[in-house]
Coordinates of C-alpha atoms in Angstrom, one line a residue:
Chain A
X42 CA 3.1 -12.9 -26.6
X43 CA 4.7 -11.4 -23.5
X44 CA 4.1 -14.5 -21.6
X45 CA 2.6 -16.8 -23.5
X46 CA 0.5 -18.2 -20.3
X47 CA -2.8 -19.9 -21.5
X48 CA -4.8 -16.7 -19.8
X49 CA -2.8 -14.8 -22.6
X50 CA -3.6 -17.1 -25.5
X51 CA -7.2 -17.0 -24.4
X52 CA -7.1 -12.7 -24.4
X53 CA -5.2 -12.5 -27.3
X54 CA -7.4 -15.0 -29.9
X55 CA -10.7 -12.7 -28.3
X56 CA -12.7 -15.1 -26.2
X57 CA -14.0 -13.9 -22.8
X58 CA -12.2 -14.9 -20.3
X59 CA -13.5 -16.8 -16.9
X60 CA -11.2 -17.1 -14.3
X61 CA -11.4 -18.6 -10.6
X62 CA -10.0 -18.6 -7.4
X63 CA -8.5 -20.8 -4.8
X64 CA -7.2 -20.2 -1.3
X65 CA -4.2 -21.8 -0.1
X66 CA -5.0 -23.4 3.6
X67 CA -4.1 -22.2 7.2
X68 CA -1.6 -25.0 7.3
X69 CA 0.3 -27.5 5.9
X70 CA -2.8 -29.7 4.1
X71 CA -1.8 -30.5 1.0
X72 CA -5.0 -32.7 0.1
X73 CA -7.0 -29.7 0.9
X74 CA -5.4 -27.9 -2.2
X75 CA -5.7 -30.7 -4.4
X76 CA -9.3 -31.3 -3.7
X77 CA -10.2 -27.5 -4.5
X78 CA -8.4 -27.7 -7.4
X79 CA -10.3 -30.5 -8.4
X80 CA -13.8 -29.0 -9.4
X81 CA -12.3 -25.6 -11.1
X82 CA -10.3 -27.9 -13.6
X83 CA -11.7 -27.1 -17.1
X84 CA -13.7 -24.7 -15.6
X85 CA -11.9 -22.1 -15.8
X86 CA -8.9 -20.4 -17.7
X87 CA -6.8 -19.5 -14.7
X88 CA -7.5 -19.8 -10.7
X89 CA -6.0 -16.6 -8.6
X90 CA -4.1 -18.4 -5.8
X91 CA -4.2 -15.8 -2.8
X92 CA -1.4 -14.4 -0.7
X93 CA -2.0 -14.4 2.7
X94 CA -5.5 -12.9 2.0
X95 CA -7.3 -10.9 4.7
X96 CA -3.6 -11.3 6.7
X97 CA -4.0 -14.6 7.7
X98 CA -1.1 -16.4 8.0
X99 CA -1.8 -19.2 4.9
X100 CA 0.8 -21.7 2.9
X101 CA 2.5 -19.1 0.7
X102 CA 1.1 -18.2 -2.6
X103 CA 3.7 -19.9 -4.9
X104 CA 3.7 -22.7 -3.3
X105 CA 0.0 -23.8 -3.3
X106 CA 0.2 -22.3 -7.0
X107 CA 2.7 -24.8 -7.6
X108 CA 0.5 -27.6 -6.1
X109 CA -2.6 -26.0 -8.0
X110 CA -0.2 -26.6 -11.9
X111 CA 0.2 -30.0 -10.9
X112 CA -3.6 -30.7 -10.5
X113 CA -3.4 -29.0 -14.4
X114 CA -4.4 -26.0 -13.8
X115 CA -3.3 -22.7 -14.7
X116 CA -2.0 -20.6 -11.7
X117 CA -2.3 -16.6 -11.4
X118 CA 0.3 -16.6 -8.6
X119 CA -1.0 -13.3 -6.1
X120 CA 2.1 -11.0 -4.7
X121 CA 0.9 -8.5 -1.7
X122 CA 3.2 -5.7 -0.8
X123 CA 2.4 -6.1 2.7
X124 CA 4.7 -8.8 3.6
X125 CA 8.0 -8.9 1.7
X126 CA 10.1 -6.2 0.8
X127 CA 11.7 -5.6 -3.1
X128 CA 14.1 -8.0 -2.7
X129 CA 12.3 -11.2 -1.1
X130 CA 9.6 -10.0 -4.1
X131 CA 12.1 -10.3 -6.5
X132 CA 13.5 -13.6 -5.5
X133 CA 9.8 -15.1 -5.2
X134 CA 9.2 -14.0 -8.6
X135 CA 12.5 -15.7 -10.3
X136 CA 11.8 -18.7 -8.2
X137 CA 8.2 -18.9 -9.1
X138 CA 8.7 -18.4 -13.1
X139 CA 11.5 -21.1 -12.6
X140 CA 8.8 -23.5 -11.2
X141 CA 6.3 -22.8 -14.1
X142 CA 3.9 -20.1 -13.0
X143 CA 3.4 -17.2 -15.7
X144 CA 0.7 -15.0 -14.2
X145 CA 1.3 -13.0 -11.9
X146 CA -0.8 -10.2 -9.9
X147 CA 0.3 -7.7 -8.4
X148 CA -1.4 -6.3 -4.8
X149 CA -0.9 -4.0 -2.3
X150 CA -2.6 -6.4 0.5
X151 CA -4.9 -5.9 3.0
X152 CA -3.8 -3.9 6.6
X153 CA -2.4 -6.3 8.6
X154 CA -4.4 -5.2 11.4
X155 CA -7.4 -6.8 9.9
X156 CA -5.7 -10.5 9.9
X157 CA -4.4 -12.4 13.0
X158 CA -1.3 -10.2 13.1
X159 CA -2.5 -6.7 13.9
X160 CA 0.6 -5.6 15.4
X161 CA 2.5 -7.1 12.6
X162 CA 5.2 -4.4 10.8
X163 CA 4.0 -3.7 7.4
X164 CA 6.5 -4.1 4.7
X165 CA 4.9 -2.0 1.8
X166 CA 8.5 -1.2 0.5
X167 CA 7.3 -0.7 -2.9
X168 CA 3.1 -0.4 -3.7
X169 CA 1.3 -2.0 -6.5
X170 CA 2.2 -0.2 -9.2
X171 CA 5.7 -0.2 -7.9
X172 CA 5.5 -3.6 -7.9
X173 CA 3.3 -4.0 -11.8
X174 CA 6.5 -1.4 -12.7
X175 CA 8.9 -4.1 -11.5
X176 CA 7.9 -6.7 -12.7
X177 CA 7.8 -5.4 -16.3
X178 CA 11.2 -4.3 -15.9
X179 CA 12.4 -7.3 -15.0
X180 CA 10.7 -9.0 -18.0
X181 CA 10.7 -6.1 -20.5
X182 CA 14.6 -5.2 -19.8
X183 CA 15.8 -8.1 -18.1
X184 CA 17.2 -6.2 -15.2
X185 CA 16.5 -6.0 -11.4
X186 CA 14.7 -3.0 -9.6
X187 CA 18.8 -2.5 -8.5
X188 CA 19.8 -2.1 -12.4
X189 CA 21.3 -5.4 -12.7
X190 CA 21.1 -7.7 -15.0
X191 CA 19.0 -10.9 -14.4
X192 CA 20.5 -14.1 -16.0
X193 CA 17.5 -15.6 -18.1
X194 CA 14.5 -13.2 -16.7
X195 CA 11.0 -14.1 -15.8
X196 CA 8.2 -13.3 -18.2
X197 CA 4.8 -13.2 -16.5
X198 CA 2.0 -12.1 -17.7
X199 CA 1.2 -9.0 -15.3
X200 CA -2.2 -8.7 -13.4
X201 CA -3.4 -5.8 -11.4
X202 CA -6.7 -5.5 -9.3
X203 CA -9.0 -2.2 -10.0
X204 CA -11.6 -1.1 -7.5
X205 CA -13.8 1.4 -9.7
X206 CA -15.8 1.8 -6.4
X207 CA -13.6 3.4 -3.9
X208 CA -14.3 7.2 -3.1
X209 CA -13.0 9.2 -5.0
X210 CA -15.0 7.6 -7.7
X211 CA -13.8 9.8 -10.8
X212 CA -10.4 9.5 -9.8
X213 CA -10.7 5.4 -10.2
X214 CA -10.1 5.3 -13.8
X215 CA -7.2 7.4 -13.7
X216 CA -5.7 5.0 -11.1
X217 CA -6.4 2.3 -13.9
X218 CA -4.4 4.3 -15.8
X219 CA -1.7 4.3 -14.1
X220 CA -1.6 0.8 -13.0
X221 CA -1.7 0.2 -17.4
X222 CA 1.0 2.9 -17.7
X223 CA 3.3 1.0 -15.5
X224 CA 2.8 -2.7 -17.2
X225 CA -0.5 -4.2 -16.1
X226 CA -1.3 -6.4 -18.8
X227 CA -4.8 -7.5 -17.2
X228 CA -7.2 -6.0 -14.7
X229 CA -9.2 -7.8 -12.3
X230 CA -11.9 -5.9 -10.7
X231 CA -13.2 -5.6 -7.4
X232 CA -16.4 -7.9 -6.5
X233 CA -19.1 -6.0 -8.5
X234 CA -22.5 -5.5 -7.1
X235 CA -23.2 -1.9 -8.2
X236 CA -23.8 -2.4 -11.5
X237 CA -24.0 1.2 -12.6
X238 CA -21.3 2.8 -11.0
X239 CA -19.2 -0.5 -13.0
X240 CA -21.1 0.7 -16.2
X241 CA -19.9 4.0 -15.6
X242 CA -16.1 3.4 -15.2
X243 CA -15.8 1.0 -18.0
X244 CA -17.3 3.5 -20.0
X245 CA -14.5 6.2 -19.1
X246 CA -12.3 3.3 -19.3
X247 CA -13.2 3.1 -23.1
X248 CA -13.2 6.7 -23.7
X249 CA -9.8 7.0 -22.3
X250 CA -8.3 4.0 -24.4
X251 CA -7.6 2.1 -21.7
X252 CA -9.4 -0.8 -22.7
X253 CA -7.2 -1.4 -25.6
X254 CA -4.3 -1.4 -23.9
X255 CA -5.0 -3.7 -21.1
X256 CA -7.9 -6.9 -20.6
X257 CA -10.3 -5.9 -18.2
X258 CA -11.7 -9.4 -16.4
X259 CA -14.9 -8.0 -14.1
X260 CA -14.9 -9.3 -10.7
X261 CA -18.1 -11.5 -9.9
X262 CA -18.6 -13.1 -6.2
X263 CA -22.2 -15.0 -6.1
X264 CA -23.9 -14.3 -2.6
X265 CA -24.5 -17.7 -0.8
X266 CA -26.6 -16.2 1.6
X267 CA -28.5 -12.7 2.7
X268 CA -25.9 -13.0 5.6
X269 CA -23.1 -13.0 3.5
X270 CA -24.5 -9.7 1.3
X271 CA -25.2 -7.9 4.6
X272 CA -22.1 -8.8 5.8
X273 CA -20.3 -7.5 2.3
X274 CA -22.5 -4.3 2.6
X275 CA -21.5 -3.0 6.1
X276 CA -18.2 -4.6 7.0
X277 CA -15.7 -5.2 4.1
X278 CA -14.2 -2.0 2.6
X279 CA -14.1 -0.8 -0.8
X280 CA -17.4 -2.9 -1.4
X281 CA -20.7 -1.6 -2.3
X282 CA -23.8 -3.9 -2.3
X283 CA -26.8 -1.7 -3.5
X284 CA -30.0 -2.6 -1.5
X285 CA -31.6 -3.8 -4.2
X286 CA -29.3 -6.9 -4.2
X287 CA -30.2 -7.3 -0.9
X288 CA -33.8 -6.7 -1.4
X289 CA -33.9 -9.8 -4.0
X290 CA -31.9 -12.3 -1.3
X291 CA -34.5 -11.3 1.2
X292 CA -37.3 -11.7 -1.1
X293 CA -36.9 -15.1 -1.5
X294 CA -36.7 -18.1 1.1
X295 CA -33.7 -19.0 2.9
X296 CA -33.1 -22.5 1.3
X297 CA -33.1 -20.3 -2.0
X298 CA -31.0 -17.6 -1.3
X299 CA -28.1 -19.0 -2.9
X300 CA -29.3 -20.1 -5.4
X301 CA -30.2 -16.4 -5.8
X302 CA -27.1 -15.2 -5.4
X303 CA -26.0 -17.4 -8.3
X304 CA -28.8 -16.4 -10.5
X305 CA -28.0 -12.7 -10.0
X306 CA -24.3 -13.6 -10.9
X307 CA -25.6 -15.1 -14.4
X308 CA -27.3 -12.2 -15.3
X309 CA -24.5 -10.0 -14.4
X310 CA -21.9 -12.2 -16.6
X311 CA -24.7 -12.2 -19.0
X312 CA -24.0 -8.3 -19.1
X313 CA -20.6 -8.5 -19.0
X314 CA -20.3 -10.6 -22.2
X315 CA -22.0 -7.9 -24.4
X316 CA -20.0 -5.2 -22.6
X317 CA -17.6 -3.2 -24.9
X318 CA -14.1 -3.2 -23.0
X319 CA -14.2 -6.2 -20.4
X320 CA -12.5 -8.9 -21.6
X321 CA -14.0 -11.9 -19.0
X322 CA -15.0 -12.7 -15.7
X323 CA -13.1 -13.3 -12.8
X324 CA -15.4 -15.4 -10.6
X325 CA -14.6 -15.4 -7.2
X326 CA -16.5 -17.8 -5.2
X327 CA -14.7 -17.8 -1.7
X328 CA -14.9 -21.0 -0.1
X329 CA -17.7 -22.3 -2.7
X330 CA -15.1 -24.0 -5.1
X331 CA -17.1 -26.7 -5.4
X332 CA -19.7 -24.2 -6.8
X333 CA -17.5 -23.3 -9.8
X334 CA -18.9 -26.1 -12.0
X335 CA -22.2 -24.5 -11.5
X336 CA -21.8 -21.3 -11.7
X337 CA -19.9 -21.6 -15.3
X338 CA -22.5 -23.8 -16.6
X339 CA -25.5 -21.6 -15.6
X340 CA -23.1 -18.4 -17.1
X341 CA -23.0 -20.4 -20.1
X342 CA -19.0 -20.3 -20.7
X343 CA -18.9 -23.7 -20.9
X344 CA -16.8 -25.2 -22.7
X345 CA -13.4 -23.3 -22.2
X346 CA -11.2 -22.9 -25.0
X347 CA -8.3 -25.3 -25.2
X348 CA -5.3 -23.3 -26.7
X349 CA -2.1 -24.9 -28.0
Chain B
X177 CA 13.4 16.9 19.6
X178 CA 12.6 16.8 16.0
X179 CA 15.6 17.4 13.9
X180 CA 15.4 18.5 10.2
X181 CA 17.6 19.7 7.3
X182 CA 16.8 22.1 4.4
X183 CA 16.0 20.6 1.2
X184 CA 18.5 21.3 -1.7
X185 CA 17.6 25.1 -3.0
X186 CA 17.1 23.7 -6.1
X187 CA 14.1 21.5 -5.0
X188 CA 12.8 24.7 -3.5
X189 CA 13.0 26.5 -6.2
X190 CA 11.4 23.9 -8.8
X191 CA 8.7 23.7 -6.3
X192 CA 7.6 27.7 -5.9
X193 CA 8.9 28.9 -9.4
X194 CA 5.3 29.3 -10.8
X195 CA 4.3 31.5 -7.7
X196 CA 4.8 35.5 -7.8
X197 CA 4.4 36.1 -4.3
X198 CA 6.1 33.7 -1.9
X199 CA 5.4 33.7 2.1
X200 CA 8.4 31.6 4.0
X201 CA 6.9 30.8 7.4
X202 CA 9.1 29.8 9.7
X203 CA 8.8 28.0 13.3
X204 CA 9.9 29.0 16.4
X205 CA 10.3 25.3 17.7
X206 CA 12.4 22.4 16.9
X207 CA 13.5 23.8 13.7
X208 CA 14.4 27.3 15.4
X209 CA 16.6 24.5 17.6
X210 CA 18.2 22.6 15.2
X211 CA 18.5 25.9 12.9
X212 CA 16.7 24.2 10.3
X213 CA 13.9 26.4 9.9
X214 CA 13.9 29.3 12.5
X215 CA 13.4 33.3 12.0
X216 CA 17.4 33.5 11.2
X217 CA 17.2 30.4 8.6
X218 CA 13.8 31.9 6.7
X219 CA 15.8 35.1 6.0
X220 CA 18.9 33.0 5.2
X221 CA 16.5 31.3 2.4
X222 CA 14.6 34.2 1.5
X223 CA 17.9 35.8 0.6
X224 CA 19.4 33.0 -1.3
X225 CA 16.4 32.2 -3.2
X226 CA 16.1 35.8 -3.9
X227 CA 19.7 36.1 -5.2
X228 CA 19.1 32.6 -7.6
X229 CA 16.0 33.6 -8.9
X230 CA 17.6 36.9 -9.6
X231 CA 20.0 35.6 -11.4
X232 CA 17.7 33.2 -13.2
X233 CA 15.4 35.8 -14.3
X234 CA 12.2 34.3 -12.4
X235 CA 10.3 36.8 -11.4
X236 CA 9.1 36.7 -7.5
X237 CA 8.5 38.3 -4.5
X238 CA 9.8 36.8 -1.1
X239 CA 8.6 37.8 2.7
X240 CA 9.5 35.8 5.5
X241 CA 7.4 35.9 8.9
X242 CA 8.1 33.2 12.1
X243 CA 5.3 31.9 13.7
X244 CA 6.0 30.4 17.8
X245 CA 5.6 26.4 16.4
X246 CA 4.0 25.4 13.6
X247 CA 2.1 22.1 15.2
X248 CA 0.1 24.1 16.9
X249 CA -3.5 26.1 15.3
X250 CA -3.5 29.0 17.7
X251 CA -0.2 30.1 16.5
X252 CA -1.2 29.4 12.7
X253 CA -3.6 32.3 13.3
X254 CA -0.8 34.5 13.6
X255 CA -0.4 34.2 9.6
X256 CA -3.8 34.2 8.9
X257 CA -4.0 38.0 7.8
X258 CA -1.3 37.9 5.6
X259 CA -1.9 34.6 3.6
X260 CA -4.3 35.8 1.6
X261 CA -1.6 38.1 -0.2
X262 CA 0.4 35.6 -1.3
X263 CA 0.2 32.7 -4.0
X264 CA 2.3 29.9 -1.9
X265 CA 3.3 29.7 1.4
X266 CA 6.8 27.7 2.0
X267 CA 7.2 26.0 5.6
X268 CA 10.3 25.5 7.0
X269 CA 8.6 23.7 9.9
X270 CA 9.1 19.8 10.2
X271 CA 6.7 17.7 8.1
X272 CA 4.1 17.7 11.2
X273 CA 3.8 21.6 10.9
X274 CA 3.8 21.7 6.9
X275 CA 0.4 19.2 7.4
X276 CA -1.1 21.7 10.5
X277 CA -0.6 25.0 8.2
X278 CA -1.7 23.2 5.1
X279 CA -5.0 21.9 6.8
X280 CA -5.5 25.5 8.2
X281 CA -5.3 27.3 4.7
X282 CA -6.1 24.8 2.6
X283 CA -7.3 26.9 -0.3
X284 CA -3.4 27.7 -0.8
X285 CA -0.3 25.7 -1.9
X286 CA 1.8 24.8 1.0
X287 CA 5.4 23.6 -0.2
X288 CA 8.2 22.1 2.6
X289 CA 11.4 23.6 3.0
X290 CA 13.1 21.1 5.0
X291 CA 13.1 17.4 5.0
X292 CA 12.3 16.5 9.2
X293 CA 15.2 13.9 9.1
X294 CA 14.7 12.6 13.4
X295 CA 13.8 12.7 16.6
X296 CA 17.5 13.3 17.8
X297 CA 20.2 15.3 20.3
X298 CA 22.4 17.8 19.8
X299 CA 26.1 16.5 19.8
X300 CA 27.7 19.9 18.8
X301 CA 26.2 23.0 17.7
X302 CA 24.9 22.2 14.5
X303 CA 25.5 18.5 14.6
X304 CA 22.4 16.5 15.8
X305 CA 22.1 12.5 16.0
X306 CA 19.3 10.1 15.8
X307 CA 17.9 8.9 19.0
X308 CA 14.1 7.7 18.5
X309 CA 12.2 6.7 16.2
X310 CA 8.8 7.0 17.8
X311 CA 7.9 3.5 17.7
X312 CA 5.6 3.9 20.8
X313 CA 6.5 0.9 22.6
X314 CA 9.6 2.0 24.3
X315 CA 11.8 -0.8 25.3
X316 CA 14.7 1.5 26.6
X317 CA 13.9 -0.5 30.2
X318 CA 15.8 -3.5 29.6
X319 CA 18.3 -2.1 26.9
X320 CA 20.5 -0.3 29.3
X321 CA 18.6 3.3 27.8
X322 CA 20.2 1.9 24.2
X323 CA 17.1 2.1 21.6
X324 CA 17.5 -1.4 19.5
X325 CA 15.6 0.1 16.9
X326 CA 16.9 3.2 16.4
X327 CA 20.4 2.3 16.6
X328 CA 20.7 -0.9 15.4
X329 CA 20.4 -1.0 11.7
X330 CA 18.8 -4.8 11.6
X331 CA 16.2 -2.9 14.6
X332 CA 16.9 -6.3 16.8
X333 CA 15.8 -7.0 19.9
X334 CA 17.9 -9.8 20.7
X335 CA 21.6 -9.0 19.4
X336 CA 24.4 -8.4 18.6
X337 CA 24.1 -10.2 15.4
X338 CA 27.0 -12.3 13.5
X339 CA 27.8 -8.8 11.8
X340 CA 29.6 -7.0 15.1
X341 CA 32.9 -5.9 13.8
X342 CA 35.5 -5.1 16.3
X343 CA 32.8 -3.6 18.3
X344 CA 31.7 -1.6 15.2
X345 CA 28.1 -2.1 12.9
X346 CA 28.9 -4.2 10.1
X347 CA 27.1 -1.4 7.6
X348 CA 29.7 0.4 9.0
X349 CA 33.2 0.6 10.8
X350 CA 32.6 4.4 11.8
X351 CA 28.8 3.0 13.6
X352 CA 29.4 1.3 17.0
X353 CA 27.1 -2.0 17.3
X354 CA 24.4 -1.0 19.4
X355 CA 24.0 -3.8 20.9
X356 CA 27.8 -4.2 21.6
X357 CA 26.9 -1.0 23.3
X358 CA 24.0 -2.0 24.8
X359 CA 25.5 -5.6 26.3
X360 CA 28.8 -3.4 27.8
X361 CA 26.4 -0.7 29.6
X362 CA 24.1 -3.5 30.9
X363 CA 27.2 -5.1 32.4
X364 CA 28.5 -2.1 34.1
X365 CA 25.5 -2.0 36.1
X366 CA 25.2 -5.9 36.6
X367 CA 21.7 -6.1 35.0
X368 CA 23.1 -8.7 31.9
X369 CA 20.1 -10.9 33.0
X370 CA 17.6 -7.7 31.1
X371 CA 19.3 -9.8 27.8
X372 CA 19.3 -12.9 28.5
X373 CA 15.6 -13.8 28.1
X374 CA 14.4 -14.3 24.7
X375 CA 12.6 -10.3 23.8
X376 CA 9.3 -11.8 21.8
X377 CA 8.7 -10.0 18.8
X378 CA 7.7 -6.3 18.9
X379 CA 3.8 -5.4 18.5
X380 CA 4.1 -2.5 16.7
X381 CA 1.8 0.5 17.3
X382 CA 3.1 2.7 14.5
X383 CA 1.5 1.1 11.6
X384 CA -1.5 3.1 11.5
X385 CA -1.8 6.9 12.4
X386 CA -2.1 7.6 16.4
X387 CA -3.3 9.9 18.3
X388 CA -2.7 10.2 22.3
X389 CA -5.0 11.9 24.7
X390 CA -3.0 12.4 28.0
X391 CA -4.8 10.4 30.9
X392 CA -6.0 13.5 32.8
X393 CA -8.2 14.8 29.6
X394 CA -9.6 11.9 28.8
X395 CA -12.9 12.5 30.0
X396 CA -12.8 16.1 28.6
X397 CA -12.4 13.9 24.8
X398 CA -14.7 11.2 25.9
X399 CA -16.4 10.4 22.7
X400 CA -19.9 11.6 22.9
X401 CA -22.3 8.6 21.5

């Protein structure tokens, strides 16, 4: 065990994973956390709590991971490189293991001209795999990026996202590569809609070994609406939505397009499960928490394993 | 102007030692300036790298040729019959004209020569110091023509911190406070109320790549829809 955080245990004894999300609020509403948290509890093996996501200004990512292990569950506390630089990361990441989180992943972050602070400075002081390569160091050798020694160092179980459908598609899986070469210990993917260009990377995934070295959770957002899927196909980057996903949304009626959008998730987890090389399912169903409960009963992972 | 310095012969070398034939292209501006990277420096560097990989048994070929600037295509063209007889070209232009003549031949490895270090004056000849760092929001107005974030090493807008020493930076006694500097300038020409107000924080326009058409061509570079 490297970490020993329940999303470990769970990788490590061979069941598929499901994970979930939760974002922290634009604000100081504590209840709103709690009551989020609420459905996803023993739903799911971890929740993803997000950092500042889109670069909205949101209660920080430790602290409403914090919040989220007092409602019992199991954070995976999200890092951006956008907004701190090696040494604020650093200290976050101490404090954070100190305060019970072991999952950590690691991000570059969106622009922050696409948030509510376009004209924001960028940190990006060290990228993601910088920032993977850090926090291995820091746990595999004990010492800072500085060389130093850290007194009692922070063992985290190290996340990293994987897109395998940004251009230049070959190159993807070498970018995996590197992201496992520098310490990530789990991958979670990109929102998946193109099922065969996924298909295709996990296969060079396997072929390269990579899946052996590293737990591969694909990434699964449910449309809630045909809106939504438009929206997903024309305005958020790095996301491909193949018209026939769209073609099913509009083929049905508008009170059933979510439910749609759910069943097309289903059958995609369904795949997933009998997929050599990914390890679970990170579900992420933005601002449909109350969803979760669902979503994992129609994907049939109910129960989730209870590890010591 | 740009200032740059030239990479450590070492780097070079590591860099162009699987090439036979090796083209140094120099640039007749800012480098040629700062003697960074001008017609004298690319037979300086041709003969030095000739003499070490002489004496290091790699075998290569060396020619030197000096193009007007670098950042600018029509001048690239003046290279553009004798690329093709070489395996690398080396640029000892700043890092803008290392991109221009890469994207111009791209079918051949481009290597820098120098590291572009500034945007800087000359104090003496051959001593240059940082002025600018292109932020493109230039707040020199109200400064007293000090640039904050250039020269102070926080980049504040509303110093001097708790770090002024004796007039002096705190990262170090041999860097005056610039805003020590700034504050006694402003006072000299009465104008203290320029710091007095609170400076809101900076919107920065360098975080993405820019591109600036000058006012009188903008309708020549409308976008055509």
């Amino acid at each position: 065990m490297k970490a020993g955080s329940n999303l470990e245990k769970i990788l490590r004894a061979g069941h598929f994973a499901f994970t979930g999300e939760l974002g922290p609020p634009r604000g100081c509403n504590v209840e709103h956390v709690r009551e989020k948290a609420v459905p996803l509890k023993g739903m799911v093996d971890m929740v993803n709590i997000t950092d500042n996501q889109t670069a909205m200004v949101r209660m920080s990512s430790w602290a409403a991971a914090i919040i989220a292990l007092e409602e019992g569950l199991e954070p995976n506390y999200q890092m951006v490189c956008r907004d701190r630089n090696r040494l604020a990361m650093q200290a976050d990441i101490l404090g954070a293991y100190c305060h019970g989180l072991r999952n950590i992943l690691c991000l570059s972050g969106d622009h922050q001209q696409f948030g509510d602070h376009p004209n924001a400075k960028g940190v990006y002081d060290i990228d993601s795999i910088q920032l993977i390569n850090m926090v291995k160091n820091m746990r595999d050798e004990g010492k800072f990026a500085g060389g130093a020694e850290i007194d009692v160092p922070p063992k985290f179980f190290i996340g990293a996202a994987a897109n395998p459908f940004g251009e230049p598609y070959e190159w993807r899986v070498h970018r995996l590569a590197k992201k496992v070469a520098a310490g990530a210990d789990f991958i979670q993917t990109q929102c998946i809609y193109n099922m065969d260009l996924m298909r295709e990377w996990i296969k060079q995934a396997n072929d390269m070994g990579l899946t052996e070295k590293t737990y591969i959770l694909a990434g699964v957002t449910p449309m809630k609406s045909l809106g939504m899927a438009k929206y997903m196909k024309n305005r958020v980057p790095g996301i491909d939505v193949p018209d026939e996903v769209i073609n099913r949304l509009a083929g049905v009626d508008k009170k059933k397009q979510a439910d749609e959008g759910i069943k097309i998730a289903c059958e995609q987890i369904e795949e997933f499960k009998e997929t050599k090389g990914i390890a679970g399912v990170h579900l992420m169903a933005i601002e449909w928490e109350h969803k979760v409960p669902e979503i994992a009963e129609r994907a049939k992972v109910l129960p989730r394993p209870v590890m010591d | 102007m740009v200032k740059a310095k030239r990479k450590p012969l070492e780097e070079i070398r590591d860099a162009i030692k699987s090439y036979k034939r090796v083209l140094t292209v120099g640039c007749g501006g800012c480098v040629s300036v700062c003697m960074a990277g001008g017609l004298k420096e690319v037979n300086t560097m041709n003969a030095e790298l000739k003499q070490m990989f002489k004496e290091e048994n790699i075998e290569c070929s060396f020619d030197g040729f000096t193009v007007e600037r670098q950042c600018n295509m029509e001048f690239l063209e003046d290279v553009a019959d004798k690329v093709g007889k070489f395996d690398c070209l080396l640029s000892m232009a700043c890092g803008a004209g290392v991109q221009y003549m890469s994207e111009r031949y791209p079918d051949i490895p481009v290597f820098p020569a120098v590291n572009t270090v500034f945007i800087g004056v000359d104090k003496e000849i051959g001593v240059y110091e940082e002025k600018c760092r292109a932020c493109g929001e230039c707040v020199l107005g109200y400064t007293g023509g000090v640039c904050p974030v250039t020269r102070c090493a926080k980049g504040l807008f509303n110093g001097p911190c708790g770090g002024t020493n004796k007039g002096k930076c705190e990262v170090s006694s041999e860097v005056p406070c610039a805003w020590v500097t700034i504050y006694d300038r402003l006072k000299a020409q009465n104008r203290l109320d320029d710091i007095l107000k609170i400076q809101q924080p900076m919107q920065w326009q360098n975080q993405v790549q820019r591109t600036i058409i000058q006012e009188p061509y903008k309708e020549r570079y409308a976008k055509q829809d």
